[in-house]
């Protein structure tokens, strides 16, 4: 699923086992759009999530949390996200 948020922002959701929306649907925050799966060459169920700005991948970490982490937890997450092949399971 590639979701267009306007202003050049898109989010991509991959490795889903099935979709809960179809092309052209408008969705609201917290609406279920799909279900975690294990497709392609993945070895376990997970969600592949990307944030794109004007077609270029950007770090998704600042867009994933709604003030539910302490400053220390957020800083640790940002440092971990800078490492390659990082999973936040």
Short mmCIF file of C-alpha atoms in Angstrom, two decimals, residues 59 61-62 64-82 86 88:
data_model
loop_
_atom_site.label_atom_id
_atom_site.label_comp_id
_atom_site.label_asym_id
_atom_site.label_seq_id
_atom_site.Cartn_x
_atom_site.Cartn_y
_atom_site.Cartn_z
CA UNK A 59 13.97 8.39 8.28
CA UNK A 61 11.31 7.40 13.20
CA UNK A 62 10.06 10.98 13.78
CA UNK A 64 6.04 6.81 14.24
CA UNK A 65 5.35 7.97 17.77
CA UNK A 66 2.80 10.32 19.33
CA UNK A 67 4.53 11.60 22.48
CA UNK A 68 4.37 8.17 24.13
CA UNK A 69 8.14 7.88 24.69
CA UNK A 70 10.38 9.63 27.20
CA UNK A 71 13.08 11.90 25.78
CA UNK A 72 15.66 9.24 26.65
CA UNK A 73 13.67 6.47 24.91
CA UNK A 74 13.18 8.64 21.83
CA UNK A 75 16.89 9.54 21.65
CA UNK A 76 17.81 5.83 21.97
CA UNK A 77 15.37 4.93 19.19
CA UNK A 78 16.83 7.60 16.88
CA UNK A 79 20.39 6.34 17.51
CA UNK A 80 19.31 2.74 16.80
CA UNK A 81 17.49 3.80 13.64
CA UNK A 82 20.72 5.16 12.17
CA UNK A 86 17.50 -2.22 12.11
CA UNK A 88 12.07 -2.22 16.05
#
